Coordinates of C-alpha atoms in Angstrom, one line a residue:
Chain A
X826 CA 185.8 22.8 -65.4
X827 CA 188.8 25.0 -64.9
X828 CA 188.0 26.9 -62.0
X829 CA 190.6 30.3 -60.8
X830 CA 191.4 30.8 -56.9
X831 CA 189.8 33.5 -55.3
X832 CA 193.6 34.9 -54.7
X833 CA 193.2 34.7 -58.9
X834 CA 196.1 32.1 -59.1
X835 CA 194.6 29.3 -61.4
X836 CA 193.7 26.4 -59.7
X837 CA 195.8 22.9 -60.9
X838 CA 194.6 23.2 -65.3
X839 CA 191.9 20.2 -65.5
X840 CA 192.6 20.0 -69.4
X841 CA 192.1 16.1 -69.1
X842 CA 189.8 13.6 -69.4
X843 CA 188.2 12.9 -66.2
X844 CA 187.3 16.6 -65.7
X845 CA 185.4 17.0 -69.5
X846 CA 185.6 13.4 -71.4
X847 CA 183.8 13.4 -75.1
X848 CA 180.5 11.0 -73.9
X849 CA 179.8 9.0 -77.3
X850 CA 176.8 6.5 -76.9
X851 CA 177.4 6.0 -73.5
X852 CA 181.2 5.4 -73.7
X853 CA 183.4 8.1 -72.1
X854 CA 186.6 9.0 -74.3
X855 CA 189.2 10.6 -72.2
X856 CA 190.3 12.7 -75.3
X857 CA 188.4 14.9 -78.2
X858 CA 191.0 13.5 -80.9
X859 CA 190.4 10.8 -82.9
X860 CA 193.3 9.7 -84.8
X861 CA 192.7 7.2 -87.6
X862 CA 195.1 4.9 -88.8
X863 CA 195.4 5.6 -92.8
X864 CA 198.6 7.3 -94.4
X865 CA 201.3 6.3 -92.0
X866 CA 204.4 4.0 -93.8
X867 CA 205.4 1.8 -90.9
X868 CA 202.9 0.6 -87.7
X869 CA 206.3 1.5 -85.3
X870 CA 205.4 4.9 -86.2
X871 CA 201.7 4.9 -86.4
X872 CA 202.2 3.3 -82.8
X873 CA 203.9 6.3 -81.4
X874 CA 202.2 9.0 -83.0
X875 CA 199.1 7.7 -82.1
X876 CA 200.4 7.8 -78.5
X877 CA 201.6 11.2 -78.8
X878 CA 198.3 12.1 -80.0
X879 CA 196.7 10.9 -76.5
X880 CA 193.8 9.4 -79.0
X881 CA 191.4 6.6 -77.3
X882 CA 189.6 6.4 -80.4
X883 CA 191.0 5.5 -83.3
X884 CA 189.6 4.3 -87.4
X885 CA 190.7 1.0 -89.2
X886 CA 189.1 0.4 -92.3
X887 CA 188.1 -3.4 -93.9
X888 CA 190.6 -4.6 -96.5
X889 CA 190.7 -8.6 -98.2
X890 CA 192.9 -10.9 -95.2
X891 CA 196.9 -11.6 -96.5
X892 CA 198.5 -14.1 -94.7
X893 CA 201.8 -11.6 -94.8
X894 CA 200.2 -8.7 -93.2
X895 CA 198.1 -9.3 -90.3
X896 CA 198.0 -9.5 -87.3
X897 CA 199.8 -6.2 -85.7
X898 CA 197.6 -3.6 -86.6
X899 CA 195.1 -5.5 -84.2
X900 CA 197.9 -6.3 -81.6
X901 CA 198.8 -2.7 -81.5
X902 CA 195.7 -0.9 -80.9
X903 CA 195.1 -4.0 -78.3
X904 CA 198.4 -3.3 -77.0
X905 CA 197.5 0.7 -76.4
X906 CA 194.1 -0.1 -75.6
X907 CA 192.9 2.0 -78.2
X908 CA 189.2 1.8 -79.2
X909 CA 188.4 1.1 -82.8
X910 CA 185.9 2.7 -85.4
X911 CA 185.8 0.6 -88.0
X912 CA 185.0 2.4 -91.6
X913 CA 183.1 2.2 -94.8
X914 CA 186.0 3.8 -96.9
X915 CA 186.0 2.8 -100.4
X916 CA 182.2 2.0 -100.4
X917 CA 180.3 4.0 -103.2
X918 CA 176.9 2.9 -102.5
X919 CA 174.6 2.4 -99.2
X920 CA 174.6 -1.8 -100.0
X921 CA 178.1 -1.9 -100.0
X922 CA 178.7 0.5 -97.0
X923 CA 175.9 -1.8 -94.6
X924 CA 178.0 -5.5 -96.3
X925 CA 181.4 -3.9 -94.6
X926 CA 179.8 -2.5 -91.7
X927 CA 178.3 -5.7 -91.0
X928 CA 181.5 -7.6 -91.6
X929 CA 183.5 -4.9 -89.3
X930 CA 180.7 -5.9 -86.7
X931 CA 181.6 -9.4 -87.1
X932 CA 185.6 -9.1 -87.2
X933 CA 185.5 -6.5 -84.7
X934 CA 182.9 -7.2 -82.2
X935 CA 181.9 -3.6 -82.2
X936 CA 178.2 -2.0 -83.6
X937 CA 180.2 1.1 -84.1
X938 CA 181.0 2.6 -87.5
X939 CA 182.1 5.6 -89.4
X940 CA 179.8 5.2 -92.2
X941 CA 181.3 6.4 -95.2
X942 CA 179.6 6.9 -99.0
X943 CA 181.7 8.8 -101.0
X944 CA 180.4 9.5 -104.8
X945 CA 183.6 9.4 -106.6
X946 CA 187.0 9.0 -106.2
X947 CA 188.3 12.4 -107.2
X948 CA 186.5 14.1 -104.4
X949 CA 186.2 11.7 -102.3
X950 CA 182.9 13.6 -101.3
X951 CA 179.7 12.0 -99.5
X952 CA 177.1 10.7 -101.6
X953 CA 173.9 12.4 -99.8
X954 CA 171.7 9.7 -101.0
X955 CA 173.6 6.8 -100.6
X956 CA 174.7 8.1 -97.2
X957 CA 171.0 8.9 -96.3
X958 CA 169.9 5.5 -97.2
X959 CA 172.9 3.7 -95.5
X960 CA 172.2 5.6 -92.4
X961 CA 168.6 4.1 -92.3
X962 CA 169.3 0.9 -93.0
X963 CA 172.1 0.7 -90.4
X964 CA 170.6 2.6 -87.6
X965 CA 167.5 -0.2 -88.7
X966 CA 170.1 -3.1 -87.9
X967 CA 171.6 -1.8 -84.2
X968 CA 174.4 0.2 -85.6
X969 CA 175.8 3.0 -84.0
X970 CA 176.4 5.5 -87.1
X971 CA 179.3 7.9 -87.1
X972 CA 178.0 9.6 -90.2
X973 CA 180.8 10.9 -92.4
X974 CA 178.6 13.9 -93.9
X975 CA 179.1 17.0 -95.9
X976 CA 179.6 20.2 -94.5
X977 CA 175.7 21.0 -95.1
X978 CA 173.6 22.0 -92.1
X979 CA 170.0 20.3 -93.7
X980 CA 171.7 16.8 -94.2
X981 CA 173.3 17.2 -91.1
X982 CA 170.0 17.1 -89.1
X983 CA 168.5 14.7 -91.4
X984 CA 171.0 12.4 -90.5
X985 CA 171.1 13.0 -86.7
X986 CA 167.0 12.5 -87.0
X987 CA 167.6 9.3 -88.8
X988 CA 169.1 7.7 -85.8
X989 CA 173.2 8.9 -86.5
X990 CA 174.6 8.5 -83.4
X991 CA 177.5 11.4 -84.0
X992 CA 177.4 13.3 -87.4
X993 CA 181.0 13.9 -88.5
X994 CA 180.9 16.9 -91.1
X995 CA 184.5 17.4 -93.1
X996 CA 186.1 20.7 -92.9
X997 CA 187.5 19.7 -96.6
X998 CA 187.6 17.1 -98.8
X999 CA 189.6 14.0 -97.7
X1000 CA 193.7 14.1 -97.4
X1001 CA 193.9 18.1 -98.9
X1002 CA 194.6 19.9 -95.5
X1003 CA 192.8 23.0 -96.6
X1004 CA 191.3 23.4 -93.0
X1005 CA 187.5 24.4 -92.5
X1006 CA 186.7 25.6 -95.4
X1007 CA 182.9 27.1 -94.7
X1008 CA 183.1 27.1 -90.8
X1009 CA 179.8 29.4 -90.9
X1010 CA 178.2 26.0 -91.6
X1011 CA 180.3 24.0 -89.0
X1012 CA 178.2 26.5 -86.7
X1013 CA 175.3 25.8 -87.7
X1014 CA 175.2 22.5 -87.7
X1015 CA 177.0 22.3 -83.9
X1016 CA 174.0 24.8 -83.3
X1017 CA 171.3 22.6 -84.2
X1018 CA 172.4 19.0 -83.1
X1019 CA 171.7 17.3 -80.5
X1020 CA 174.3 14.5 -80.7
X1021 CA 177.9 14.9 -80.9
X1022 CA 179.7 17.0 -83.9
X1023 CA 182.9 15.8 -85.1
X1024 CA 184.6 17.2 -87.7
X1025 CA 186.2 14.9 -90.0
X1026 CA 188.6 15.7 -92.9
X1027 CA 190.4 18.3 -94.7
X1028 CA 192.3 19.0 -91.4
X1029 CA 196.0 20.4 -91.9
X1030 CA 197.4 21.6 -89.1
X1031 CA 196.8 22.2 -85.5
X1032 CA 195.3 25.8 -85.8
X1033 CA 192.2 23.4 -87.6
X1034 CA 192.0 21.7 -85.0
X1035 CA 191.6 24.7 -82.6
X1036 CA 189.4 26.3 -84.9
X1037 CA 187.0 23.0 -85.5
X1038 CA 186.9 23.0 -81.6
X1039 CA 186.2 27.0 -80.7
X1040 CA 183.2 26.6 -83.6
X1041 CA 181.7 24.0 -81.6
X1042 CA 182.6 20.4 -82.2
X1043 CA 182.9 17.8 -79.8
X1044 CA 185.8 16.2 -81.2
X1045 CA 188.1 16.7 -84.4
X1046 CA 188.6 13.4 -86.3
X1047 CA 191.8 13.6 -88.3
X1048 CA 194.4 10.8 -90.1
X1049 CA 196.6 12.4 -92.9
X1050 CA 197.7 15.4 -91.0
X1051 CA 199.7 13.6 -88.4
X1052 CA 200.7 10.2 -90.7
X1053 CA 202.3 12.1 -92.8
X1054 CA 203.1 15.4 -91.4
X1055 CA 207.5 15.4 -91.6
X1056 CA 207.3 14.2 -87.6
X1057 CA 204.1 12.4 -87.0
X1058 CA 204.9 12.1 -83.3
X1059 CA 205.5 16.2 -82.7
X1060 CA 202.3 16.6 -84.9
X1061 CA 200.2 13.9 -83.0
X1062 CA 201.3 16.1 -80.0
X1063 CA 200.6 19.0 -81.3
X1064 CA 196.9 17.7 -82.1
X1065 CA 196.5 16.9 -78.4
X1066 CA 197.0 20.0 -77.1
X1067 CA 195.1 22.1 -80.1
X1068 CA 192.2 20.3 -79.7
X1069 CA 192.2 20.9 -75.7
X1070 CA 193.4 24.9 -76.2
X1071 CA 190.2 24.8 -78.7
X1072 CA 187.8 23.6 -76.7
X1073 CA 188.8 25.7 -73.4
X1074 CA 188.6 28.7 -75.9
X1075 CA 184.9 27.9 -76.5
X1076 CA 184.1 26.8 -73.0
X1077 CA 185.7 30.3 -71.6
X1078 CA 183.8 32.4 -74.6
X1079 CA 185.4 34.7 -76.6
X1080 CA 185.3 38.4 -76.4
X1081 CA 183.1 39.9 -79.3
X1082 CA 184.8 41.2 -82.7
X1083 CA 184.9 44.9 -82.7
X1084 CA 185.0 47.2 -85.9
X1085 CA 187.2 49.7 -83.5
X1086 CA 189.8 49.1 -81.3
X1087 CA 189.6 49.6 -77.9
X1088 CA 192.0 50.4 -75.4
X1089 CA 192.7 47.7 -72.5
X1090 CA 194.3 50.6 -70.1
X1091 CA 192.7 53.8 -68.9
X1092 CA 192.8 56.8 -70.6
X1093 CA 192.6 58.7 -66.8
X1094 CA 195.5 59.2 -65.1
X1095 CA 198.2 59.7 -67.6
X1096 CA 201.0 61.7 -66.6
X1097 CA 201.5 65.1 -68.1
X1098 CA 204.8 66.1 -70.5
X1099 CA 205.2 69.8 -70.8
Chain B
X428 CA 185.3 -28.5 -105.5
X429 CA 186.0 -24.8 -106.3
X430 CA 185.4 -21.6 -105.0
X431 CA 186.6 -18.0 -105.3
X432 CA 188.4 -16.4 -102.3
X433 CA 189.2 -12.7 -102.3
X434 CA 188.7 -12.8 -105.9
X435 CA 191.0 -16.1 -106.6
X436 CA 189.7 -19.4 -108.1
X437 CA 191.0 -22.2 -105.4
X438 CA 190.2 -25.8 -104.9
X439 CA 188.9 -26.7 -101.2
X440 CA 188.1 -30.5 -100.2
X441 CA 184.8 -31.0 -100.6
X442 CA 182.5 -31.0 -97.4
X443 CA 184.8 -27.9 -96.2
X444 CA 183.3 -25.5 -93.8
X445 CA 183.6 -22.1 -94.2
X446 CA 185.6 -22.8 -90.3
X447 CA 188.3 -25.0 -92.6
X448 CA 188.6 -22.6 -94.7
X449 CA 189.6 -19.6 -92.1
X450 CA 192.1 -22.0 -90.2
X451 CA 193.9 -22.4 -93.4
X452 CA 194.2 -19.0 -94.2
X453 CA 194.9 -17.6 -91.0
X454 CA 197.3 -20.5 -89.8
X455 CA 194.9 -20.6 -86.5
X456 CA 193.1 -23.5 -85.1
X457 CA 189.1 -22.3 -84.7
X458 CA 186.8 -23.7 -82.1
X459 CA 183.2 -24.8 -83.0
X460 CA 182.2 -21.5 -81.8
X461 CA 184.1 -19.2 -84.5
X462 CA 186.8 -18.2 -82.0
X463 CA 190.8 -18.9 -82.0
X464 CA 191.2 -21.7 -80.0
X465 CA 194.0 -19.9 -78.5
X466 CA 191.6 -17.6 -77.1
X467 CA 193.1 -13.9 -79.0
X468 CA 191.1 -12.4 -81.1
X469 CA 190.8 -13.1 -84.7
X470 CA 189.4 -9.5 -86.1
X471 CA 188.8 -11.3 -89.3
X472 CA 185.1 -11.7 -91.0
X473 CA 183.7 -13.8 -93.5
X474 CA 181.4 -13.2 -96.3
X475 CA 179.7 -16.3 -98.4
X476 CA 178.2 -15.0 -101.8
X477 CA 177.7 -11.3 -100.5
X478 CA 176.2 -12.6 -96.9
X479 CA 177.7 -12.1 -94.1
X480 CA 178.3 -15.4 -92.1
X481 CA 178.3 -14.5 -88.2
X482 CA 181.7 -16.7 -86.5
X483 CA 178.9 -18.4 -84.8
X484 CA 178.1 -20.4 -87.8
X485 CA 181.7 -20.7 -89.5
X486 CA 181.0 -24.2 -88.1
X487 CA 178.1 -25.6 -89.8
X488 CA 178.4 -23.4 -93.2
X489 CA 179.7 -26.2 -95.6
X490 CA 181.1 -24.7 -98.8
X491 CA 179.7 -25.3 -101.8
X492 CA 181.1 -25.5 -105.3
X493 CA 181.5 -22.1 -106.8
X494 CA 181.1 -20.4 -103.8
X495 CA 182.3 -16.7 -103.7
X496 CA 184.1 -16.0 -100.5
X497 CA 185.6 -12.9 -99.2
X498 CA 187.7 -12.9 -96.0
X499 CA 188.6 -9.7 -94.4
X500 CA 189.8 -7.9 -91.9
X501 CA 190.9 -4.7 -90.0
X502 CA 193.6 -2.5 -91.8
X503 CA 195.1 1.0 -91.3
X504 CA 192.6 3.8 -93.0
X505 CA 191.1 6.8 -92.1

């Protein structure tokens, strides 16, 4: 990590990759962002803001083929060399969510997946049973789960015991930008897992980011807040460098919160006015 | 013969394979092993009545009348 001098000039920042990649079943990412692919209104601009963003990761989700419409999404993530996590978006039940993530295996040649069971479409929210039982039967056929999950510290670990190879809590419900809503339980659930946190969804703006990162996470998963922020390629930008400044923040350790305030220069020594 | 694709009723020649029927739609020729013969990547995926068939057997799965078949692929989402 960042190391200072001993003349207390800080040595060349090591804010990238090499010096503290996000290790994901093996697989070094040289960034904390994950940037899906949903929201944005022309692939020209999805192509730069996801460069802007510095992602390595990114989400696609599995739609019906049309002739008219194929073909560059692929090209472009190819052509940035931009990993893919296929989804289960749109899935309300675990025997749908295991059909697509078996068919996203197949299309995609990968065995990841974000595995997502959401119970209606008003919320958007995970479906704890489905998602428990999708993560089983997944895990059971050589997946590697990215388990979309509420913000709730029990299913959390249930999930990560099940075989979930990254549990991805949401700091709000999908697309609202409301932030972290309950980042007491973001705590605990970085406290008690063993593999990596991301936080996924409800992110906003940058300061989320920051914030998902100083609680803990290993990496912020975020789509809507840079597709269709008012300049997706300033807000992909601003992403990369939130999610670093977050995670140096937790790495260096913040001072404690104080009821008082206390002074940062001496009290002795003060010149005298008569 | 017919069969549904992505939810449409359509007429395929009979002793199709489910490796005619991705060539058609995607305009690419397939080898006998499920890939492009081009050699880029297809990123598409094939399910026959709610089963996924793996490229590997595009080949030798012959289509059968009323077959439901659902053809996808990757596409921007969160």
């Amino acid at each position: 990590m960042n190391e200072t001098t001993l003349a207390g000039t800080p040595a060349v920042p090591v804010t990238g990759a090499v010096a503290d990649p996000f290790v994901v079943d093996g697989v070094k990412l040289g960034s904390r962002l994950i940037m899906g692919t949903g929201g944005a209104p022309s692939l020209d601009g999805l192509g730069a803001a996801l460069v802007a963003s510095g992602t390595q990761l990114t989400t696609v989700a599995m739609r019906r083929y049309s002739p008219a419409e194929t073909g560059s999404l692929f090209q472009l993530l190819e052509d940035h060399q931009i990993r893919v996590l296929p989804n289960t978006a749109g899935c309300f039940t675990a025997k749908d969510a295991v059909l697509t993530a078996e068919l996203a295996r197949e299309a995609l040649e990968t065995d990841w997946v974000k595995l997502e069971v959401i119970a209606d479409e008003h919320t958007l929210l995970p479906d704890a049973v489905e998602l428990v039982d999708a993560t089983e039967q997944l895990v059971a056929r050589g997946f590697k789960v990215f388990a979309y999950t509420n913000d709730d510290p029990v299913l959390a670990l249930r999930l990560e015991n099940l075989g979930a190879t990254a549990v991805m809590p949401l700091g709000a419900p999908i697309g609202t930008g409301l932030g972290i809503l309950n980042p007491h339980n973001i705590e605990l659930i970085v406290a008690r897992a063993s593999v990596p946190v991301v936080l996924d969804a409800g992110i906003g703006t940058a300061s989320d980011a920051a914030l998902a990162m100083e609680l803990g996470c290993d990496a912020v998963l975020l789509a809507t807040a840079v597709t269709r922020a008012q300049n997706p390629v300033l807000m992909g930008e601003a992403f990369k460098h939130a999610v670093m400044a977050g995670r140096l923040a937790k790495k260096a350790g913040r001072i404690p919160r104080r009821e008082h305030a206390l002074a940062s220069s001496a009290m002795e020594g003060r010149a005298e006015f008569l | 013969m017919n069969i549904r694709l992505n939810g449409t009723e359509q007429s395929v020649a009979d002793g199709a394979s489910v490796s005619t029927l991705v060539s058609q739609l995607t305009g690419r020729s397939i080898g006998p092993d499920g890939r492009a013969a081009d050699g880029r990547k297809l990123g598409v995926a094939v399910a026959r009545n709610a089963e996924v068939v793996p490229r590997s057997q595009w080949h030798a799965t012959a289509l059968a009348d009323g077959d439901d078949l659902e053809l996808v692929t990757a596409v921007q989402g969160g």
